[in-house]
Amino acid sequence: MQLRVTSLPGDGIGPEVISQAICVLEEVAAGFGHDLELDEKEIGGVALAKFGNPLPDSTIQACLASQAVLLGAVGSPAFDHKPRELRPEAGLLRLRQELGAFANLRPAVFYPALAACSPLREEIVKGTDILIVRELLGGLYFGQPRSIAGEPGARQAINTMSYGEPEIERIARVAFQLAQTRRRRLLSVDKSNVLECSRLWREVVTRLARDFPDVQLSHMYVDSAAMALVLKPVGFDVILTENMFGDVLSDQAGGIVGSLGLLASASIGGPVGLYEPVHGSAPDIAGQGIANPLGAILSVALMLRHTFHLLKEAECVEAGVISTLMGGFRTRDLARPGERTVSTEEMGAQITEFVRLAAIANNQAAS
Ligand code: IPM
Ligand code: MG
């Protein structure tokens, strides 16, 4: 199978984690007999520095001409004082829009090998397997009007939360369908006791539930969902929520399972899928070779599954991550005091080697 992928390493630790994710992807292609065509482009701060634009046309064109995009991270303190359009984040938000990627899937899974990493007691966190389905192209992130205006000292800032019925329905449909492939429980998270957007959200989701009688739908306000998530994370299966709530709850879910560095994401719904770790550019540790590449590597697994429908290959990458963790390999974010740590590259190499051996075994079994 032909795999046309654009990689956008971006800023901070992005290039380090993406280079490991690409080693894994190349090994999958070589081992399982796929033809990988890779193109690398700029996004975020690196694109701003080179082109004065966080998402140059050349990047958009390359992404739209490929089947999937693998992104590292965007964000750099060098641009903190710049206007919104000239910040690295603006590049990512526009890319999501250009790709029509309205459905952001963020799995948060507890790995028994990492029991000691979670701040929660093992008996609380054990068995946690959550899929957050975050609406990605609406709400406060994109609503108009938005501005900061007025005289210094008396300025006024405005953001707009806005959701249309079709927008709610299309993301809810994705969430219901995903729930059907899992434990068939869907929790819709909103703030319908205060916000009009949330009232409409709840109404539309409730209406759509009739099309999915096999899925058990429930609703929760976002504040109590945040509390329930730490008190009883095993109580969750699929969480459906709007853009901003999903941004917050997914970082929280990362903390619960032990490290945000573990979380991968898939942004789908448009013609080209976008895959990226949930963590940011972490400028404080960039360039030191200590970042955790697992979020990026697991994003490759999501790409294999959701864009290319290569389930065996996706499972192989995920098995490589589990086996590497069981083998005791820990990047700094996962290590307890006194535990030996490995570099970004060593962690990536372990998984690449696992994939190499698994592919050989697979090919021997097939012949
Ligand atoms: C995320 C990030 C982004 C977001 C930023 C970098 C724009 O926090 O993917 O969760 O807020 O969506
Ligand atoms: Mg975020």
CSV table of C-alpha atoms and ligand atoms in Angstrom, one decimal, residues 96 106 134 141 246-248 250-251 260 278-280, ligand 2:
chain,number,residue,atom,x,y,z
A,96,ARG,CA,-7.0,22.0,11.4
A,106,ARG,CA,-7.6,11.6,22.3
A,134,ARG,CA,-13.2,16.8,21.2
A,141,TYR,CA,-11.3,28.9,19.3
A,246,GLY,CA,-11.9,19.0,25.4
A,247,ASP,CA,-8.6,20.9,25.5
A,248,VAL,CA,-8.7,21.1,29.3
A,250,SER,CA,-7.5,15.9,27.7
A,251,ASP,CA,-4.5,17.4,29.5
A,260,LEU,CA,0.9,14.0,29.1
A,278,VAL,CA,-1.3,16.0,22.8
A,279,HIS,CA,1.7,17.6,24.6
A,280,GLY,CA,3.1,20.9,23.5
B,2,MG,MG,-4.2,21.5,24.7
